[in-house]
DNA sequence: AGATATTATCTTGTTTAAGTGATAAAACGA
DNA sequence: TCGTTTTATCACTTAAACAAGATAATATCT
């Protein structure tokens, strides 16, 4: 399954989920991309006012990629 | 097909592609989400330093959604 | 080529995130 | 519970995005 996101907040939650799934701490992710721990915290909690640059750094650290596609009617969040 | 993105720049290009596909001008997209034309221009050209809030506004205007998923080895850009 | 429509670039002031460090709060394990 | 690890919050300075408007550059069409 995949997780269609329509808001920044949802993205933060997904990032957090993937990070925990990989058993990584915020500090570990930050170290991997050159960001302090509190930066990762902010991205997960309030991503709407984070830059794409920051977000993509975290995506890289978690070995994630992003797909943009037309909204598929009726297909809401998968959880 | 889908378009796995690994950098902010790729996202900008994809947004531009979808917009043109829908025959919308930057001004039209901007008007739909309360942003000036030049803001859309910046998001498409240099999205790395745009906030998620802005990007998701544009995604909404173009009726797009985002999927985050583990990177799939070997599967590069689809174009 | 000329006119129009679209997009990119520039300016200025205001607001806000980035960045770093420290600390408080919370979660977890022994 | 106590100690430890992890996460959230606070403070401060610097740098940059945001916003609005104007203008320049580019593309598009006849």
CSV table of C-alpha atoms (C1' of nucleotides) in Angstrom, one decimal:
chain,number,residue,atom,x,y,z
A,1,UNK,CA,0.0,0.0,0.0
A,2,UNK,CA,0.9,3.6,-0.3
A,3,UNK,CA,0.0,6.7,1.6
A,4,UNK,CA,-1.6,9.5,-0.5
A,5,UNK,CA,-0.9,12.8,1.3
A,6,UNK,CA,-2.8,16.0,0.8
A,7,UNK,CA,-1.4,18.1,3.6
A,8,UNK,CA,2.0,19.0,5.1
A,9,UNK,CA,0.9,17.6,8.4
A,10,UNK,CA,0.3,14.2,7.0
A,11,UNK,CA,3.8,14.2,5.5
A,12,UNK,CA,5.3,14.9,8.9
A,13,UNK,CA,3.5,12.0,10.4
A,14,UNK,CA,4.6,9.7,7.6
A,15,UNK,CA,8.2,10.7,8.1
A,16,UNK,CA,8.0,10.0,11.7
A,17,UNK,CA,6.4,6.6,11.0
A,18,UNK,CA,9.2,5.6,8.6
A,19,UNK,CA,11.8,6.8,11.0
A,20,UNK,CA,10.5,4.7,13.9
A,21,UNK,CA,10.1,1.8,11.6
A,22,UNK,CA,13.8,2.0,10.9
A,23,UNK,CA,14.5,2.4,14.6
A,24,UNK,CA,16.4,5.6,14.1
A,25,UNK,CA,16.4,8.5,16.5
A,26,UNK,CA,15.9,12.1,15.5
A,27,UNK,CA,19.5,12.7,16.4
A,28,UNK,CA,20.7,9.9,14.1
A,29,UNK,CA,18.7,11.1,11.2
A,30,UNK,CA,19.9,14.6,11.8
A,31,UNK,CA,23.5,13.5,12.0
A,32,UNK,CA,23.1,11.7,8.7
A,33,UNK,CA,22.1,14.9,6.9
A,34,UNK,CA,23.8,17.6,8.9
A,35,UNK,CA,20.9,18.8,10.9
A,36,UNK,CA,20.5,19.1,14.6
A,37,UNK,CA,18.0,16.9,16.5
A,38,UNK,CA,15.6,19.7,17.1
A,39,UNK,CA,15.3,20.4,13.3
A,40,UNK,CA,14.1,16.8,12.8
A,41,UNK,CA,11.6,17.3,15.6
A,42,UNK,CA,10.2,20.4,13.9
A,43,UNK,CA,9.9,18.8,10.5
A,44,UNK,CA,7.9,16.0,11.9
A,45,UNK,CA,5.7,18.1,14.1
A,46,UNK,CA,5.2,21.2,12.0
A,47,UNK,CA,6.4,20.5,8.5
A,48,UNK,CA,4.2,23.1,6.8
A,49,UNK,CA,6.7,25.8,7.4
A,50,UNK,CA,9.8,23.8,6.6
A,51,UNK,CA,11.5,24.1,3.3
A,52,UNK,CA,11.6,21.4,0.7
A,53,UNK,CA,15.3,21.3,1.0
A,54,UNK,CA,15.0,20.2,4.6
A,55,UNK,CA,12.3,17.7,3.9
A,56,UNK,CA,14.2,16.1,1.0
A,57,UNK,CA,17.3,15.8,3.2
A,58,UNK,CA,15.2,13.7,5.6
A,59,UNK,CA,13.7,11.7,2.8
A,60,UNK,CA,17.2,10.9,1.7
A,61,UNK,CA,18.3,9.8,5.1
A,62,UNK,CA,15.3,7.5,5.4
A,63,UNK,CA,15.8,6.2,1.9
A,64,UNK,CA,12.4,7.4,0.8
A,65,UNK,CA,11.2,8.8,-2.5
A,66,UNK,CA,8.2,10.9,-3.4
A,67,UNK,CA,5.7,10.4,-6.1
A,68,UNK,CA,3.4,13.1,-7.4
A,69,UNK,CA,0.3,11.9,-9.1
A,70,UNK,CA,-3.3,13.0,-9.9
A,71,UNK,CA,-5.6,12.7,-6.9
A,72,UNK,CA,-7.4,9.4,-7.0
A,73,UNK,CA,-11.0,10.0,-5.9
A,74,UNK,CA,-12.2,8.1,-2.9
A,75,UNK,CA,-8.8,6.7,-2.1
A,76,UNK,CA,-8.1,8.3,1.3
A,77,UNK,CA,-5.3,7.6,3.7
A,78,UNK,CA,-4.4,4.0,3.9
A,79,UNK,CA,-4.5,3.8,7.6
B,1,UNK,CA,3.5,5.4,-14.7
B,2,UNK,CA,4.6,7.5,-11.8
B,3,UNK,CA,7.5,9.8,-11.2
B,4,UNK,CA,9.7,9.0,-8.3
B,5,UNK,CA,11.4,12.2,-7.1
B,6,UNK,CA,14.5,12.5,-5.0
B,7,UNK,CA,15.2,16.2,-5.2
B,8,UNK,CA,13.2,19.4,-4.9
B,9,UNK,CA,14.2,20.4,-8.3
B,10,UNK,CA,12.5,17.4,-9.8
B,11,UNK,CA,9.4,18.3,-8.0
B,12,UNK,CA,9.4,21.8,-9.5
B,13,UNK,CA,9.6,20.3,-13.0
B,14,UNK,CA,6.8,17.9,-12.3
B,15,UNK,CA,4.6,20.7,-11.0
B,16,UNK,CA,5.2,22.6,-14.2
B,17,UNK,CA,4.5,19.6,-16.3
B,18,UNK,CA,1.1,18.9,-14.7
B,19,UNK,CA,0.2,22.6,-14.8
B,20,UNK,CA,0.8,22.8,-18.6
B,21,UNK,CA,-0.9,19.5,-19.1
B,22,UNK,CA,-4.0,21.2,-17.6
B,23,UNK,CA,-3.4,24.3,-19.7
B,24,UNK,CA,-3.3,26.5,-16.7
B,25,UNK,CA,-1.2,29.7,-16.5
B,26,UNK,CA,0.9,30.5,-13.4
B,27,UNK,CA,-1.5,33.4,-12.7
B,28,UNK,CA,-4.5,31.1,-12.8
B,29,UNK,CA,-2.9,28.6,-10.4
B,30,UNK,CA,-1.9,31.5,-8.2
B,31,UNK,CA,-5.3,32.9,-8.1
B,32,UNK,CA,-6.8,29.6,-7.2
B,33,UNK,CA,-4.7,29.4,-4.0
B,34,UNK,CA,-4.1,33.1,-3.2
B,35,UNK,CA,-0.6,33.5,-4.4
B,36,UNK,CA,0.8,35.9,-7.0
B,37,UNK,CA,2.0,34.7,-10.3
B,38,UNK,CA,5.7,35.2,-9.4
B,39,UNK,CA,5.3,32.9,-6.5
B,40,UNK,CA,4.3,30.0,-8.8
B,41,UNK,CA,7.2,30.9,-11.0
B,42,UNK,CA,9.6,30.5,-8.0
B,43,UNK,CA,8.1,27.3,-6.8
B,44,UNK,CA,8.6,25.7,-10.2
B,45,UNK,CA,12.0,27.1,-10.8
B,46,UNK,CA,13.6,26.9,-7.4
B,47,UNK,CA,11.4,24.8,-5.1
B,48,UNK,CA,14.1,23.8,-2.7
B,49,UNK,CA,13.7,27.0,-0.7
B,50,UNK,CA,9.9,27.0,-0.8
B,51,UNK,CA,7.9,25.9,2.2
B,52,UNK,CA,5.8,22.8,2.2
B,53,UNK,CA,2.8,25.0,2.8
B,54,UNK,CA,3.3,26.7,-0.6
B,55,UNK,CA,4.0,23.5,-2.4
B,56,UNK,CA,0.9,21.8,-1.1
B,57,UNK,CA,-1.2,24.8,-2.1
B,58,UNK,CA,-0.1,24.3,-5.6
B,59,UNK,CA,-0.6,20.6,-5.4
B,60,UNK,CA,-4.2,21.2,-4.3
B,61,UNK,CA,-4.8,23.6,-7.2
B,62,UNK,CA,-3.6,21.0,-9.6
B,63,UNK,CA,-5.5,18.3,-7.9
B,64,UNK,CA,-2.4,16.3,-7.2
B,65,UNK,CA,-1.4,14.2,-4.3
B,66,UNK,CA,1.9,13.0,-2.9
B,67,UNK,CA,3.0,9.5,-2.0
B,68,UNK,CA,6.0,8.8,0.1
B,69,UNK,CA,7.5,5.3,-0.2
B,70,UNK,CA,10.7,3.4,0.2
B,71,UNK,CA,13.1,4.0,-2.7
B,72,UNK,CA,12.7,1.4,-5.3
B,73,UNK,CA,16.2,0.5,-6.5
B,74,UNK,CA,16.9,0.9,-10.2
B,75,UNK,CA,13.7,2.7,-10.8
B,76,UNK,CA,14.8,6.1,-11.9
B,77,UNK,CA,12.8,8.9,-13.4
B,78,UNK,CA,10.2,7.6,-15.8
B,79,UNK,CA,11.0,10.1,-18.5
C,1,DA,C1',7.3,41.7,-37.7
C,2,DG,C1',4.0,43.1,-34.5
C,3,DA,C1',0.8,42.4,-30.8
C,4,DT,C1',-0.5,39.7,-27.0
C,5,DA,C1',0.0,36.5,-23.4
C,6,DT,C1',2.9,34.2,-20.4
C,7,DT,C1',6.8,33.7,-17.5
C,8,DA,C1',11.0,35.3,-15.2
C,9,DT,C1',13.4,38.8,-12.7
C,10,DC,C1',14.0,42.7,-9.6
C,11,DT,C1',12.9,46.0,-5.5
C,12,DT,C1',11.6,47.0,-0.8
C,13,DG,C1',9.8,46.0,3.7
C,14,DT,C1',8.1,42.7,6.8
C,15,DT,C1',7.9,38.3,8.6
C,16,DT,C1',9.6,33.9,9.6
C,17,DA,C1',12.6,30.0,9.2
C,18,DA,C1',17.4,28.4,9.6
C,19,DG,C1',20.9,27.4,12.6
C,20,DT,C1',23.0,26.5,17.0
C,21,DG,C1',22.9,25.6,21.7
C,22,DA,C1',20.7,24.8,26.1
C,23,DT,C1',17.0,23.0,28.7
C,24,DA,C1',12.6,21.0,29.8
C,25,DA,C1',9.5,17.3,29.1
C,26,DA,C1',8.4,12.7,28.1
C,27,DA,C1',9.2,7.9,27.2
C,28,DC,C1',11.7,3.9,28.1
C,29,DG,C1',14.3,0.3,30.6
C,30,DA,C1',16.6,-1.7,34.7
D,1,DT,C1',11.4,4.6,41.2
D,2,DC,C1',15.6,6.0,39.4
D,3,DG,C1',18.5,6.7,35.6
D,4,DT,C1',18.9,7.1,30.7
D,5,DT,C1',17.5,7.9,26.3
D,6,DT,C1',14.7,10.3,23.3
D,7,DT,C1',11.9,14.1,22.0
D,8,DA,C1',9.9,18.7,22.5
D,9,DT,C1',10.5,23.5,23.7
D,10,DC,C1',12.9,27.9,24.5
D,11,DA,C1',16.3,31.8,23.4
D,12,DC,C1',18.9,34.3,20.2
D,13,DT,C1',21.2,35.8,15.8
D,14,DT,C1',21.6,35.6,11.1
D,15,DA,C1',19.8,34.8,6.7
D,16,DA,C1',16.1,34.2,3.7
D,17,DA,C1',11.3,33.5,2.4
D,18,DC,C1',7.1,36.0,1.9
D,19,DA,C1',4.3,39.4,-0.1
D,20,DA,C1',3.0,43.0,-3.5
D,21,DG,C1',4.0,45.4,-7.3
D,22,DA,C1',6.5,46.6,-11.3
D,23,DT,C1',9.1,45.5,-15.2
D,24,DA,C1',11.9,42.8,-18.3
D,25,DA,C1',12.3,38.8,-20.9
D,26,DT,C1',10.2,35.1,-23.5
D,27,DA,C1',7.0,32.7,-25.9
D,28,DT,C1',2.9,32.4,-28.8
D,29,DC,C1',-0.2,33.6,-32.3
D,30,DT,C1',-1.9,36.1,-36.6
